[in-house]
Amino acid sequence: MIMTNNSEPKKILFGTNGVRGIIGEDMNPELVMKIGLSLGTMIQGRVALGRDTRTSGEALAAAMRSGLLASGCDVIDLGILPTPALQYLVREHYDGGAMITASHNPPDYNGVKVIEGDGTEMDDPRTIALESLIFSEDVRIADWKSVGKLTDESHLIEEYIRAIVSHFPPDCCKGMVVVVDPGSGPAAATTPEILRRMGCTVHTINGRFDGTFPGRLPEPSPEGLALLSETVVATKAAFGVAHDGDADRAVFVDERGTFMNENLTFAMLARAACRRNPGIVVTPVSTSDVIREVAADCGCTTTYTPVGSIHVARTMLKLIAAGERVAFGGEGNGGQIFPNHQFCRDGGMTAAAMAELVAGSTRSISTIADEIPPYTMVKEKIHSDDPAAILSKVRSACAELDLNETDGIHIRWDDAWALIRPSGTEPFIRLYAESRDPVRAEEVKTYLLSLL
Ligand code: MG
């Protein structure tokens, strides 16, 4: 924990979604065992443990298991599974969870995501408390009578698969051909099976667990998905779906093999959710205005949060607790949250929802996508050692405009918006500008760059 100028404690080890590092450099079993001891000290209950397919996963999982058991927690080993599967099972059965994963990072990375008993990722105040235990080493070490017990319940992955399939009418996708690219990650055990049970004919590529990621990197980038695109075209599939390294995100290629922008697929799924069950759509301030527009077309409103899926999930829960109806949530990176399922991003659920949407239409996925209004978003990453000074410069230069400081500074014009946001961990400022008109988006970006 460090104190910033305004004396607010900040996270050091943990970023937006857990702690990550390079194996042999800043990520190792010693650190993970300390996290296990500290987490176990906080939870004092039954903790589920899962991992993705990285080569370092077994070593780090063993360290986490050791720390948790030594603190007196019982550990339930769920083996290799998607992060949302672990989150679902924690909410159903356990007091907390730890996922050994580096999500979309390259193969030499690994890390830990910490899950609360309600299945959501740990929030900032609790993460800061966890970090202070890690640094102070003021942890509970159980005596010989109270060390934890280890059990294997990896068969419970079946419960997660069934939970997703249960949200859709039986055989709603009968006969539809779909290609799945789990990228050698944990969704190889879930997404193809989910879609098959919904009636799809499923072809899988990169479908074997492999921490060397021989087919493509864990980030499902357009360049990495060339084989998925080719396979979709060759098999005349309705679409292709790919996951990141821990399958909380899902990205799509259309029936022509073209990569679909994640804000576009978010808009398609949000529109379907709003039509079926009108309510608020929750998303970070960095998301495309297309979400606001499709929600408004369905008579729904949009609530904005700071960047990070944890803020989206917790805002959805808060709104529901306050008696509001929440239709959908998500980020413009393929991370979608379905409030009828669970309050975290879920790549398997996202794939299933898209399958239902396409199977229920007489049109192709690209034709459905064409109904969504096009927006152009441009981004820039600017080096800065003093982000606060830049923010105050923007604040005074744009004082007459519509400003919102939920996270960074969000500026709204009639025909465009922009976001200037310091990175939480690096000396960078991120600049986003968006408009229906590509020229206008560039113009806004150029104007803001001139201010900086
Ligand atoms: Mg991920």
Tab-separated table of N, CA, C and O in Angstrom, residues 338-423:
chain	number	residue	atom	x	y	z
A	338	PHE	N	-24.001	-10.918	-17.936
A	338	PHE	CA	-25.419	-11.256	-18.086
A	338	PHE	C	-26.042	-11.353	-16.692
A	338	PHE	O	-25.776	-12.319	-15.963
A	339	PRO	N	-26.903	-10.370	-16.314
A	339	PRO	CA	-27.397	-10.333	-14.933
A	339	PRO	C	-28.286	-11.527	-14.546
A	339	PRO	O	-28.429	-11.807	-13.363
A	340	ASN	N	-28.836	-12.234	-15.527
A	340	ASN	CA	-29.622	-13.430	-15.179
A	340	ASN	C	-28.724	-14.639	-14.891
A	340	ASN	O	-29.203	-15.682	-14.458
A	341	HIS	N	-27.419	-14.486	-15.148
A	341	HIS	CA	-26.483	-15.607	-15.013
A	341	HIS	C	-25.550	-15.381	-13.827
A	341	HIS	O	-25.653	-16.050	-12.800
A	342	GLN	N	-24.619	-14.434	-13.940
A	342	GLN	CA	-23.760	-14.079	-12.804
A	342	GLN	C	-23.121	-12.719	-13.045
A	342	GLN	O	-23.109	-12.214	-14.163
A	343	PHE	N	-22.555	-12.130	-11.965
A	343	PHE	CA	-22.057	-10.763	-12.051
A	343	PHE	C	-20.556	-10.717	-12.276
A	343	PHE	O	-19.791	-10.201	-11.481
A	344	CYS	N	-20.163	-11.316	-13.401
A	344	CYS	CA	-18.780	-11.207	-13.878
A	344	CYS	C	-18.816	-11.465	-15.372
A	344	CYS	O	-19.787	-12.001	-15.900
A	345	ARG	N	-17.736	-11.061	-16.042
A	345	ARG	CA	-17.642	-11.314	-17.478
A	345	ARG	C	-17.594	-12.817	-17.704
A	345	ARG	O	-16.948	-13.529	-16.939
A	346	ASP	N	-18.288	-13.289	-18.730
A	346	ASP	CA	-18.330	-14.731	-18.961
A	346	ASP	C	-18.289	-15.017	-20.462
A	346	ASP	O	-19.272	-14.816	-21.169
A	347	GLY	N	-17.138	-15.498	-20.933
A	347	GLY	CA	-16.949	-15.755	-22.356
A	347	GLY	C	-17.819	-16.886	-22.884
A	347	GLY	O	-18.310	-16.821	-24.009
A	348	GLY	N	-18.024	-17.934	-22.083
A	348	GLY	CA	-18.863	-19.060	-22.513
A	348	GLY	C	-20.315	-18.623	-22.654
A	348	GLY	O	-21.001	-18.974	-23.627
A	349	MET	N	-20.781	-17.836	-21.701
A	349	MET	CA	-22.157	-17.324	-21.744
A	349	MET	C	-22.328	-16.373	-22.933
A	349	MET	O	-23.368	-16.371	-23.599
A	350	THR	N	-21.283	-15.585	-23.216
A	350	THR	CA	-21.334	-14.642	-24.338
A	350	THR	C	-21.434	-15.402	-25.665
A	350	THR	O	-22.229	-15.038	-26.545
A	351	ALA	N	-20.661	-16.478	-25.803
A	351	ALA	CA	-20.720	-17.307	-27.011
A	351	ALA	C	-22.115	-17.914	-27.171
A	351	ALA	O	-22.687	-17.925	-28.271
A	352	ALA	N	-22.679	-18.386	-26.047
A	352	ALA	CA	-24.003	-19.017	-26.086
A	352	ALA	C	-25.080	-18.008	-26.465
A	352	ALA	O	-25.974	-18.299	-27.269
A	353	ALA	N	-24.991	-16.791	-25.902
A	353	ALA	CA	-25.999	-15.761	-26.194
A	353	ALA	C	-25.942	-15.348	-27.657
A	353	ALA	O	-26.973	-15.120	-28.299
A	354	MET	N	-24.731	-15.271	-28.209
A	354	MET	CA	-24.600	-14.912	-29.625
A	354	MET	C	-25.162	-16.035	-30.499
A	354	MET	O	-25.823	-15.774	-31.520
A	355	ALA	N	-24.917	-17.274	-30.104
A	355	ALA	CA	-25.445	-18.409	-30.873
A	355	ALA	C	-26.968	-18.357	-30.909
A	355	ALA	O	-27.586	-18.523	-31.968
A	356	GLU	N	-27.581	-18.075	-29.756
A	356	GLU	CA	-29.049	-17.997	-29.717
A	356	GLU	C	-29.560	-16.854	-30.596
A	356	GLU	O	-30.535	-17.000	-31.335
A	357	LEU	N	-28.852	-15.706	-30.512
A	357	LEU	CA	-29.261	-14.531	-31.289
A	357	LEU	C	-29.234	-14.829	-32.793
A	357	LEU	O	-30.181	-14.510	-33.524
A	358	VAL	N	-28.164	-15.460	-33.262
A	358	VAL	CA	-28.020	-15.718	-34.704
A	358	VAL	C	-28.977	-16.830	-35.145
A	358	VAL	O	-29.634	-16.726	-36.187
A	359	ALA	N	-29.090	-17.875	-34.310
A	359	ALA	CA	-29.972	-18.994	-34.676
A	359	ALA	C	-31.440	-18.543	-34.718
A	359	ALA	O	-32.228	-19.066	-35.509
A	360	GLY	N	-31.778	-17.546	-33.898
A	360	GLY	CA	-33.165	-17.079	-33.843
A	360	GLY	C	-33.508	-16.085	-34.945
A	360	GLY	O	-34.634	-15.581	-35.012
A	361	SER	N	-32.543	-15.782	-35.801
A	361	SER	CA	-32.780	-14.817	-36.866
A	361	SER	C	-32.716	-15.523	-38.216
A	361	SER	O	-32.015	-16.518	-38.360
A	362	THR	N	-33.409	-14.975	-39.202
A	362	THR	CA	-33.321	-15.546	-40.547
A	362	THR	C	-32.121	-14.962	-41.283
A	362	THR	O	-31.779	-15.399	-42.374
A	363	ARG	N	-31.482	-13.940	-40.669
A	363	ARG	CA	-30.374	-13.257	-41.330
A	363	ARG	C	-29.021	-13.749	-40.804
A	363	ARG	O	-28.938	-14.352	-39.743
A	364	SER	N	-27.979	-13.431	-41.537
A	364	SER	CA	-26.626	-13.821	-41.122
A	364	SER	C	-26.135	-12.870	-40.037
A	364	SER	O	-26.678	-11.779	-39.857
A	365	ILE	N	-25.067	-13.275	-39.347
A	365	ILE	CA	-24.535	-12.437	-38.262
A	365	ILE	C	-24.043	-11.094	-38.817
A	365	ILE	O	-24.212	-10.054	-38.164
A	366	SER	N	-23.513	-11.073	-40.038
A	366	SER	CA	-23.022	-9.791	-40.581
A	366	SER	C	-24.187	-8.874	-40.942
A	366	SER	O	-24.082	-7.650	-40.835
A	367	THR	N	-25.318	-9.459	-41.372
A	367	THR	CA	-26.496	-8.637	-41.687
A	367	THR	C	-27.082	-8.045	-40.407
A	367	THR	O	-27.486	-6.882	-40.382
A	368	ILE	N	-27.103	-8.848	-39.340
A	368	ILE	CA	-27.586	-8.324	-38.050
A	368	ILE	C	-26.656	-7.185	-37.598
A	368	ILE	O	-27.105	-6.143	-37.124
A	369	ALA	N	-25.353	-7.390	-37.794
A	369	ALA	CA	-24.378	-6.369	-37.377
A	369	ALA	C	-24.550	-5.071	-38.155
A	369	ALA	O	-24.346	-3.984	-37.617
A	370	ASP	N	-24.980	-5.197	-39.437
A	370	ASP	CA	-25.151	-4.006	-40.274
A	370	ASP	C	-26.258	-3.080	-39.754
A	370	ASP	O	-26.308	-1.908	-40.133
A	371	GLU	N	-27.158	-3.613	-38.931
A	371	GLU	CA	-28.231	-2.762	-38.376
A	371	GLU	C	-27.720	-1.854	-37.260
A	371	GLU	O	-28.403	-0.941	-36.832
A	372	ILE	N	-26.519	-2.151	-36.760
A	372	ILE	CA	-25.977	-1.348	-35.657
A	372	ILE	C	-25.273	-0.127	-36.242
A	372	ILE	O	-24.449	-0.269	-37.149
A	373	PRO	N	-25.614	1.087	-35.758
A	373	PRO	CA	-25.004	2.283	-36.358
A	373	PRO	C	-23.485	2.298	-36.197
A	373	PRO	O	-22.964	1.945	-35.143
A	374	PRO	N	-22.758	2.689	-37.256
A	374	PRO	CA	-21.296	2.691	-37.198
A	374	PRO	C	-20.742	3.920	-36.467
A	374	PRO	O	-21.247	5.026	-36.634
A	375	TYR	N	-19.740	3.697	-35.654
A	375	TYR	CA	-19.018	4.777	-34.972
A	375	TYR	C	-17.540	4.598	-35.249
A	375	TYR	O	-17.080	3.485	-35.492
A	376	THR	N	-16.784	5.683	-35.194
A	376	THR	CA	-15.334	5.579	-35.321
A	376	THR	C	-14.685	6.033	-34.023
A	376	THR	O	-14.919	7.154	-33.575
A	377	MET	N	-13.888	5.126	-33.425
A	377	MET	CA	-13.160	5.486	-32.212
A	377	MET	C	-11.673	5.517	-32.534
A	377	MET	O	-11.151	4.587	-33.145
A	378	VAL	N	-11.001	6.595	-32.150
A	378	VAL	CA	-9.543	6.667	-32.331
A	378	VAL	C	-8.898	6.773	-30.957
A	378	VAL	O	-9.468	7.345	-30.032
A	379	LYS	N	-7.726	6.159	-30.834
A	379	LYS	CA	-7.060	6.108	-29.528
A	379	LYS	C	-5.614	6.569	-29.659
A	379	LYS	O	-5.015	6.441	-30.729
A	380	GLU	N	-5.077	7.061	-28.568
A	380	GLU	CA	-3.687	7.501	-28.532
A	380	GLU	C	-3.151	7.238	-27.125
A	380	GLU	O	-3.879	7.366	-26.146
A	381	LYS	N	-1.867	6.827	-27.058
A	381	LYS	CA	-1.233	6.597	-25.756
A	381	LYS	C	-0.102	7.623	-25.640
A	381	LYS	O	0.770	7.668	-26.509
A	382	ILE	N	-0.152	8.463	-24.605
A	382	ILE	CA	0.810	9.563	-24.503
A	382	ILE	C	1.643	9.387	-23.247
A	382	ILE	O	1.095	9.195	-22.154
A	383	HIS	N	2.973	9.466	-23.393
A	383	HIS	CA	3.837	9.355	-22.219
A	383	HIS	C	3.688	10.608	-21.357
A	383	HIS	O	3.661	11.714	-21.862
A	384	SER	N	3.569	10.425	-20.036
A	384	SER	CA	3.493	11.582	-19.148
A	384	SER	C	3.931	11.193	-17.739
A	384	SER	O	3.454	10.214	-17.179
A	385	ASP	N	4.840	11.970	-17.168
A	385	ASP	CA	5.259	11.708	-15.789
A	385	ASP	C	4.370	12.442	-14.803
A	385	ASP	O	4.421	12.187	-13.608
A	386	ASP	N	3.559	13.376	-15.311
A	386	ASP	CA	2.698	14.148	-14.417
A	386	ASP	C	1.267	14.205	-14.962
A	386	ASP	O	0.810	15.245	-15.455
A	387	PRO	N	0.549	13.069	-14.885
A	387	PRO	CA	-0.803	13.025	-15.445
A	387	PRO	C	-1.742	14.047	-14.795
A	387	PRO	O	-2.604	14.609	-15.470
A	388	ALA	N	-1.542	14.311	-13.495
A	388	ALA	CA	-2.438	15.252	-12.798
A	388	ALA	C	-2.378	16.635	-13.442
A	388	ALA	O	-3.405	17.307	-13.600
A	389	ALA	N	-1.161	17.057	-13.853
A	389	ALA	CA	-1.004	18.373	-14.483
A	389	ALA	C	-1.743	18.415	-15.819
A	389	ALA	O	-2.394	19.414	-16.155
A	390	ILE	N	-1.652	17.312	-16.579
A	390	ILE	CA	-2.341	17.255	-17.877
A	390	ILE	C	-3.854	17.321	-17.673
A	390	ILE	O	-4.562	18.052	-18.365
A	391	LEU	N	-4.335	16.576	-16.678
A	391	LEU	CA	-5.782	16.578	-16.423
A	391	LEU	C	-6.263	17.983	-16.060
A	391	LEU	O	-7.309	18.423	-16.524
A	392	SER	N	-5.475	18.707	-15.255
A	392	SER	CA	-5.958	20.029	-14.850
A	392	SER	C	-5.912	21.008	-16.031
A	392	SER	O	-6.755	21.884	-16.152
A	393	LYS	N	-4.928	20.801	-16.926
A	393	LYS	CA	-4.879	21.620	-18.146
A	393	LYS	C	-6.150	21.402	-18.988
A	393	LYS	O	-6.791	22.348	-19.439
A	394	VAL	N	-6.510	20.122	-19.163
A	394	VAL	CA	-7.701	19.799	-19.957
A	394	VAL	C	-8.956	20.351	-19.273
A	394	VAL	O	-9.841	20.931	-19.916
A	395	ARG	N	-8.997	20.203	-17.952
A	395	ARG	CA	-10.156	20.646	-17.179
A	395	ARG	C	-10.393	22.139	-17.389
A	395	ARG	O	-11.523	22.565	-17.614
A	396	SER	N	-9.319	22.947	-17.356
A	396	SER	CA	-9.547	24.391	-17.498
A	396	SER	C	-9.812	24.767	-18.953
A	396	SER	O	-10.657	25.615	-19.223
A	397	ALA	N	-9.138	24.092	-19.901
A	397	ALA	CA	-9.363	24.421	-21.322
A	397	ALA	C	-10.770	24.057	-21.770
A	397	ALA	O	-11.334	24.690	-22.656
A	398	CYS	N	-11.358	23.016	-21.140
A	398	CYS	CA	-12.673	22.529	-21.586
A	398	CYS	C	-13.765	22.867	-20.570
A	398	CYS	O	-14.817	22.231	-20.562
A	399	ALA	N	-13.511	23.862	-19.727
A	399	ALA	CA	-14.440	24.170	-18.628
A	399	ALA	C	-15.863	24.453	-19.105
A	399	ALA	O	-16.832	24.167	-18.400
A	400	GLU	N	-15.993	24.987	-20.346
A	400	GLU	CA	-17.326	25.351	-20.868
A	400	GLU	C	-18.077	24.130	-21.403
A	400	GLU	O	-19.264	24.220	-21.681
A	401	LEU	N	-17.366	23.010	-21.537
A	401	LEU	CA	-17.988	21.834	-22.165
A	401	LEU	C	-18.613	20.925	-21.105
A	401	LEU	O	-18.482	21.160	-19.904
A	402	ASP	N	-19.266	19.870	-21.572
A	402	ASP	CA	-19.936	18.909	-20.695
A	402	ASP	C	-18.896	17.890	-20.198
A	402	ASP	O	-18.519	16.978	-20.926
A	403	LEU	N	-18.414	18.088	-18.965
A	403	LEU	CA	-17.345	17.233	-18.423
A	403	LEU	C	-17.886	16.257	-17.382
A	403	LEU	O	-18.783	16.578	-16.624
A	404	ASN	N	-17.279	15.065	-17.373
A	404	ASN	CA	-17.641	14.070	-16.370
A	404	ASN	C	-16.355	13.419	-15.890
A	404	ASN	O	-15.521	13.010	-16.693
A	405	GLU	N	-16.173	13.362	-14.566
A	405	GLU	CA	-14.916	12.834	-14.037
A	405	GLU	C	-15.099	11.511	-13.293
A	405	GLU	O	-14.486	11.258	-12.270
A	406	THR	N	-15.944	10.646	-13.821
A	406	THR	CA	-16.103	9.301	-13.251
A	406	THR	C	-14.767	8.567	-13.230
A	406	THR	O	-14.434	7.875	-12.277
A	407	ASP	N	-13.991	8.718	-14.308
A	407	ASP	CA	-12.667	8.099	-14.409
A	407	ASP	C	-11.911	8.906	-15.457
A	407	ASP	O	-12.270	8.885	-16.629
A	408	GLY	N	-10.879	9.639	-15.046
A	408	GLY	CA	-10.234	10.580	-15.967
A	408	GLY	C	-11.209	11.714	-16.257
A	408	GLY	O	-12.091	11.997	-15.442
A	409	ILE	N	-11.066	12.331	-17.426
A	409	ILE	CA	-12.016	13.387	-17.809
A	409	ILE	C	-12.719	12.966	-19.097
A	409	ILE	O	-12.069	12.685	-20.110
A	410	HIS	N	-14.036	12.899	-19.027
A	410	HIS	CA	-14.863	12.543	-20.182
A	410	HIS	C	-15.524	13.821	-20.670
A	410	HIS	O	-16.142	14.539	-19.892
A	411	ILE	N	-15.335	14.118	-21.949
A	411	ILE	CA	-15.867	15.363	-22.511
A	411	ILE	C	-16.884	15.019	-23.581
A	411	ILE	O	-16.613	14.168	-24.438
A	412	ARG	N	-18.037	15.675	-23.513
A	412	ARG	CA	-19.071	15.369	-24.496
A	412	ARG	C	-19.421	16.601	-25.312
A	412	ARG	O	-19.683	17.663	-24.772
A	413	TRP	N	-19.380	16.455	-26.643
A	413	TRP	CA	-19.892	17.447	-27.571
A	413	TRP	C	-21.191	16.873	-28.148
A	413	TRP	O	-21.526	15.722	-27.855
A	414	ASP	N	-21.902	17.659	-28.971
A	414	ASP	CA	-23.147	17.151	-29.574
A	414	ASP	C	-22.876	15.956	-30.477
A	414	ASP	O	-23.679	15.029	-30.559
A	415	ASP	N	-21.737	15.979	-31.165
A	415	ASP	CA	-21.483	14.986	-32.203
A	415	ASP	C	-20.244	14.128	-31.919
A	415	ASP	O	-19.741	13.450	-32.815
A	416	ALA	N	-19.723	14.182	-30.703
A	416	ALA	CA	-18.512	13.407	-30.386
A	416	ALA	C	-18.312	13.366	-28.878
A	416	ALA	O	-18.965	14.097	-28.132
A	417	TRP	N	-17.412	12.468	-28.450
A	417	TRP	CA	-16.960	12.500	-27.053
A	417	TRP	C	-15.490	12.122	-27.025
A	417	TRP	O	-14.958	11.579	-28.003
A	418	ALA	N	-14.859	12.424	-25.891
A	418	ALA	CA	-13.458	12.037	-25.712
A	418	ALA	C	-13.233	11.698	-24.255
A	418	ALA	O	-13.978	12.141	-23.375
A	419	LEU	N	-12.212	10.886	-24.020
A	419	LEU	CA	-11.838	10.515	-22.659
A	419	LEU	C	-10.323	10.654	-22.530
A	419	LEU	O	-9.584	10.153	-23.381
A	420	ILE	N	-9.898	11.362	-21.482
A	420	ILE	CA	-8.467	11.469	-21.190
A	420	ILE	C	-8.280	10.814	-19.831
A	420	ILE	O	-8.846	11.251	-18.842
A	421	ARG	N	-7.508	9.732	-19.818
A	421	ARG	CA	-7.463	8.917	-18.610
A	421	ARG	C	-6.041	8.448	-18.329
A	421	ARG	O	-5.417	7.784	-19.162
A	422	PRO	N	-5.495	8.784	-17.125
A	422	PRO	CA	-4.164	8.305	-16.786
A	422	PRO	C	-4.189	6.805	-16.530
A	422	PRO	O	-5.148	6.283	-15.969
A	423	SER	N	-3.134	6.114	-16.938
A	423	SER	CA	-2.998	4.687	-16.618
A	423	SER	C	-2.781	4.543	-15.113
A	423	SER	O	-2.125	5.375	-14.493
